[in-house]
Coordinates of C-alpha atoms and ligand atoms in Angstrom, one line a residue:
X192 CA -9.3 -7.7 -46.5
X193 CA -7.8 -7.1 -43.2
X194 CA -7.4 -10.1 -41.0
X195 CA -8.0 -9.3 -37.4
X196 CA -6.6 -11.5 -34.6
X197 CA -9.0 -13.4 -32.5
X198 CA -9.8 -11.3 -29.4
X199 CA -10.1 -14.2 -26.9
X200 CA -7.7 -16.9 -26.3
X201 CA -8.9 -20.3 -25.1
X202 CA -7.1 -22.8 -23.0
X203 CA -8.3 -26.2 -22.0
X204 CA -7.5 -26.6 -18.3
X205 CA -9.1 -30.0 -17.6
X206 CA -11.9 -32.0 -18.9
X207 CA -14.4 -29.6 -17.5
X208 CA -12.6 -26.3 -17.4
X209 CA -11.6 -23.8 -20.0
X210 CA -9.8 -20.6 -19.5
X211 CA -10.2 -17.6 -21.7
X212 CA -8.4 -14.3 -21.7
X213 CA -7.8 -11.3 -23.9
X214 CA -4.2 -11.3 -25.1
X215 CA -4.2 -7.8 -26.5
X216 CA -5.3 -6.0 -23.3
X217 CA -2.6 -4.4 -21.3
X218 CA -1.5 -7.0 -18.6
X219 CA -2.7 -4.7 -15.9
X220 CA -6.3 -5.2 -17.1
X221 CA -5.9 -8.7 -18.6
X222 CA -7.9 -11.1 -16.5
X223 CA -8.9 -14.7 -16.6
X224 CA -12.2 -15.9 -17.5
X225 CA -13.1 -19.4 -16.4
X226 CA -15.9 -21.6 -18.0
X227 CA -16.8 -24.7 -15.8
X228 CA -19.1 -27.3 -17.2
X229 CA -21.4 -29.1 -14.7
X230 CA -23.9 -31.9 -15.3
X231 CA -27.0 -29.7 -14.8
X232 CA -25.4 -26.2 -15.0
X233 CA -22.4 -24.5 -16.4
X234 CA -20.8 -21.7 -14.6
X235 CA -18.8 -18.8 -16.0
X236 CA -16.5 -17.1 -13.5
X237 CA -15.8 -13.5 -14.5
X238 CA -16.2 -12.0 -18.0
X239 CA -13.3 -9.9 -19.0
X240 CA -13.2 -6.4 -20.2
X241 CA -16.3 -6.2 -22.5
X242 CA -14.3 -4.8 -25.4
X243 CA -15.5 -7.6 -27.7
X244 CA -18.5 -9.8 -27.2
X245 CA -17.8 -12.7 -25.0
X246 CA -21.0 -14.6 -25.3
X247 CA -20.5 -15.9 -28.8
X248 CA -17.2 -17.4 -27.5
X249 CA -18.9 -19.6 -24.7
X250 CA -20.2 -22.8 -26.0
X251 CA -23.6 -23.6 -24.3
X252 CA -25.7 -26.7 -24.3
X253 CA -29.4 -26.1 -25.3
X254 CA -31.4 -26.7 -22.1
X255 CA -28.6 -26.4 -19.8
X256 CA -28.4 -23.0 -18.0
X257 CA -25.3 -20.9 -17.7
X258 CA -24.7 -18.8 -14.5
X259 CA -22.3 -16.0 -14.9
X260 CA -20.6 -15.2 -11.7
X261 CA -18.6 -12.1 -11.0
X262 CA -16.0 -12.4 -8.2
X263 CA -16.1 -8.6 -7.8
X264 CA -17.1 -5.4 -9.6
X265 CA -13.8 -4.3 -11.1
X266 CA -13.6 -3.5 -14.8
X267 CA -11.6 -6.5 -15.9
X268 CA -14.0 -9.0 -14.3
X269 CA -17.5 -7.5 -15.4
X270 CA -17.1 -5.9 -18.8
X271 CA -19.2 -8.6 -20.6
X272 CA -21.4 -9.7 -17.7
X273 CA -24.4 -8.0 -19.3
X274 CA -24.4 -10.2 -22.2
X275 CA -25.4 -13.2 -20.0
X276 CA -29.0 -13.7 -19.0
X277 CA -28.4 -15.1 -15.5
X278 CA -26.0 -13.3 -13.3
X279 CA -24.6 -13.7 -9.9
X280 CA -22.2 -11.7 -7.7
X281 CA -21.3 -10.6 -4.3
X282 CA -24.2 -9.1 -2.3
X283 CA -21.9 -6.5 -0.9
X284 CA -21.1 -4.9 -4.2
X285 CA -24.5 -5.7 -5.8
X286 CA -25.7 -2.1 -6.0
X287 CA -22.7 -1.2 -8.2
X288 CA -23.8 -3.7 -10.8
X289 CA -27.0 -1.7 -11.5
X290 CA -25.1 1.2 -13.0
X291 CA -21.4 0.2 -13.1
X292 CA -20.1 3.5 -11.9
X293 CA -16.4 4.3 -12.5
X294 CA -15.8 4.8 -8.7
X295 CA -16.6 1.0 -8.3
X296 CA -15.3 -0.5 -11.6
X297 CA -12.3 2.0 -12.1
X298 CA -13.2 1.9 -15.9
X299 CA -11.6 5.3 -16.0
X300 CA -8.2 3.9 -15.2
X301 CA -8.5 2.0 -18.6
X302 CA -9.7 5.0 -20.5
X303 CA -6.5 6.7 -19.4
X304 CA -4.1 4.0 -19.8
X305 CA -1.3 4.3 -22.3
X306 CA -1.1 1.3 -24.4
X307 CA -4.5 -0.1 -23.2
X308 CA -4.5 -2.5 -26.1
X309 CA -1.7 -3.9 -28.3
X310 CA -4.1 -4.6 -31.1
X311 CA -7.2 -2.6 -32.1
X312 CA -10.4 -4.8 -31.7
X313 CA -11.9 -3.0 -34.6
X314 CA -10.9 0.0 -36.8
X315 CA -11.6 3.3 -35.0
X316 CA -11.8 1.8 -31.5
X317 CA -10.4 4.0 -28.7
X318 CA -9.9 3.2 -25.1
X319 CA -11.2 6.7 -24.3
X320 CA -14.7 5.5 -25.4
X321 CA -14.6 2.6 -23.0
X322 CA -17.8 2.0 -21.0
X323 CA -19.2 -0.9 -19.0
X324 CA -22.8 -1.7 -19.6
X325 CA -25.0 -2.2 -16.4
X326 CA -25.6 -5.9 -15.4
X327 CA -27.9 -6.1 -12.4
X328 CA -27.4 -9.3 -10.5
X329 CA -30.1 -12.0 -10.2
X330 CA -28.6 -14.0 -7.5
X331 CA -26.7 -12.2 -4.6
X332 CA -24.0 -14.4 -3.2
X333 CA -23.1 -14.4 0.6
X334 CA -20.4 -16.4 2.5
X335 CA -21.5 -20.0 2.8
X336 CA -23.8 -20.0 -0.2
X337 CA -23.4 -22.9 -2.7
X338 CA -23.5 -23.0 -6.5
X339 CA -24.4 -26.5 -7.4
X340 CA -23.6 -27.7 -10.8
X341 CA -25.2 -31.1 -10.4
X342 CA -22.1 -33.2 -10.1
X343 CA -19.9 -30.6 -8.3
X344 CA -20.6 -27.9 -5.8
X345 CA -18.8 -24.6 -5.2
X346 CA -19.0 -22.9 -1.8
X347 CA -18.9 -19.1 -1.8
X348 CA -16.1 -17.7 0.3
X349 CA -16.2 -14.0 1.2
X350 CA -12.5 -12.9 0.7
X351 CA -12.4 -9.2 1.3
X352 CA -9.2 -7.1 1.0
X353 CA -8.6 -6.5 -2.7
X354 CA -12.2 -5.2 -2.8
X355 CA -14.9 -5.2 -0.1
X356 CA -17.1 -7.9 -1.7
X357 CA -14.6 -10.2 -3.3
X358 CA -15.6 -13.8 -3.3
X359 CA -13.9 -17.1 -4.2
X360 CA -15.6 -20.3 -5.2
X361 CA -14.3 -23.3 -3.5
X362 CA -15.0 -27.0 -4.4
X363 CA -14.3 -28.5 -1.0
X364 CA -14.4 -32.2 -2.4
X365 CA -11.5 -31.7 -4.7
X366 CA -9.7 -28.5 -3.5
X367 CA -10.3 -26.4 -6.6
X368 CA -10.7 -22.7 -5.7
X369 CA -11.7 -19.9 -8.2
X370 CA -10.0 -17.1 -6.2
X371 CA -10.7 -14.0 -8.2
X372 CA -8.3 -11.4 -7.3
X373 CA -8.1 -12.3 -3.7
X374 CA -5.1 -14.5 -4.4
X375 CA -3.3 -15.4 -7.6
X376 CA 0.3 -15.8 -9.0
X377 CA 0.5 -12.1 -10.3
X378 CA 0.7 -8.9 -8.5
X379 CA -1.7 -8.7 -5.7
X380 CA -3.4 -5.3 -5.7
X381 CA -4.3 -3.7 -2.4
X382 CA -3.9 -0.1 -2.9
X383 CA -7.2 0.9 -4.7
X384 CA -9.5 3.3 -2.9
X385 CA -11.7 0.2 -2.0
X386 CA -8.8 -2.1 -0.9
X387 CA -8.4 -2.8 2.8
X388 CA -5.1 -4.3 4.1
X389 CA -6.4 -5.5 7.5
X390 CA -9.2 -7.3 5.8
X391 CA -6.7 -8.7 3.3
X392 CA -4.6 -10.1 6.0
X393 CA -7.6 -11.9 7.6
X394 CA -8.3 -13.3 4.0
X395 CA -4.7 -14.6 3.7
X396 CA -4.9 -16.2 7.1
X397 CA -8.2 -17.9 6.1
X398 CA -6.8 -19.0 2.7
X399 CA -3.7 -20.6 4.4
X400 CA -6.0 -22.9 6.5
X401 CA -8.1 -24.1 3.6
X402 CA -7.3 -27.4 1.9
X403 CA -6.8 -25.8 -1.5
X404 CA -5.3 -28.2 -4.2
X405 CA -5.2 -25.6 -7.0
X406 CA -6.2 -21.9 -7.3
X407 CA -7.6 -20.6 -10.5
X408 CA -7.2 -16.9 -10.0
X409 CA -8.4 -13.7 -11.7
X410 CA -4.9 -13.2 -13.2
X411 CA -1.7 -15.0 -14.1
X412 CA -1.2 -18.7 -14.2
X413 CA -3.0 -21.2 -11.8
X414 CA -1.1 -22.0 -8.7
X415 CA -1.1 -25.1 -6.5
X416 CA -2.0 -25.1 -2.8
X417 CA 1.7 -25.0 -1.7
X418 CA 2.3 -21.9 -3.7
X419 CA -0.9 -20.3 -2.8
X420 CA 0.1 -20.6 0.9
X421 CA 3.5 -19.3 0.2
X422 CA 2.0 -16.3 -1.5
X423 CA -0.5 -15.6 1.4
X424 CA 2.4 -16.2 4.1
X425 CA 4.7 -13.6 2.2
X426 CA 1.7 -11.2 2.1
X427 CA 1.3 -11.5 5.9
X428 CA 5.1 -11.1 6.5
X429 CA 5.0 -7.8 4.6
X430 CA 1.7 -6.4 6.1
X431 CA 1.3 -7.7 9.6
X432 CA 2.7 -6.3 12.8
Ligands
ZN59 ZN1 -10.0 -6.5 -9.1

């Protein structure tokens, strides 16, 4: 019998937060998936590539709903979104979730990516067959909306630049920000066809002004508020005036 490695890694971040990722996906497309447990509601922030089923990896509590939130429609954040019954995402990108077209998800980039994965998820798997299942949204998120987990509330921040609809989820009470690809400790991508550097600069200025204690991003390790502001200031130095 061939032993296949477990596709997802799980890391305990704190008593309510678990981070999952896909270690065998090329680092360009390897994104973070965040599970946040609340009193009345659990929240999943982003859903990875959709190469292997994610839902069986997510422990749910009978009777407690799970809201799967996509920070934006790029491939590495929405691949498994269709597996979840209750889905939310940015209103601005909502039409794309209905069909998941390549021009919005950039799935074609993964199909053409040399070394797309370092281990095959199953025999005969090929990146050229990669597709993203449609996952129409049930809840359309706008700036200022809140996601209430019962004992904790996340405010929706519209953080455009990386993509037009990119959102972050901010717990103003304890300074935790789920920042998606707007800001994180890895390489910030602002040269996709739907990126906008002017909007990105405004997002960075806004992030600098927020009382963020820790940012859990779409890629790389989490960063504290000081590091986040450093990254934002560095971006502004390179891209403004
Ligand atoms: Zn992205």
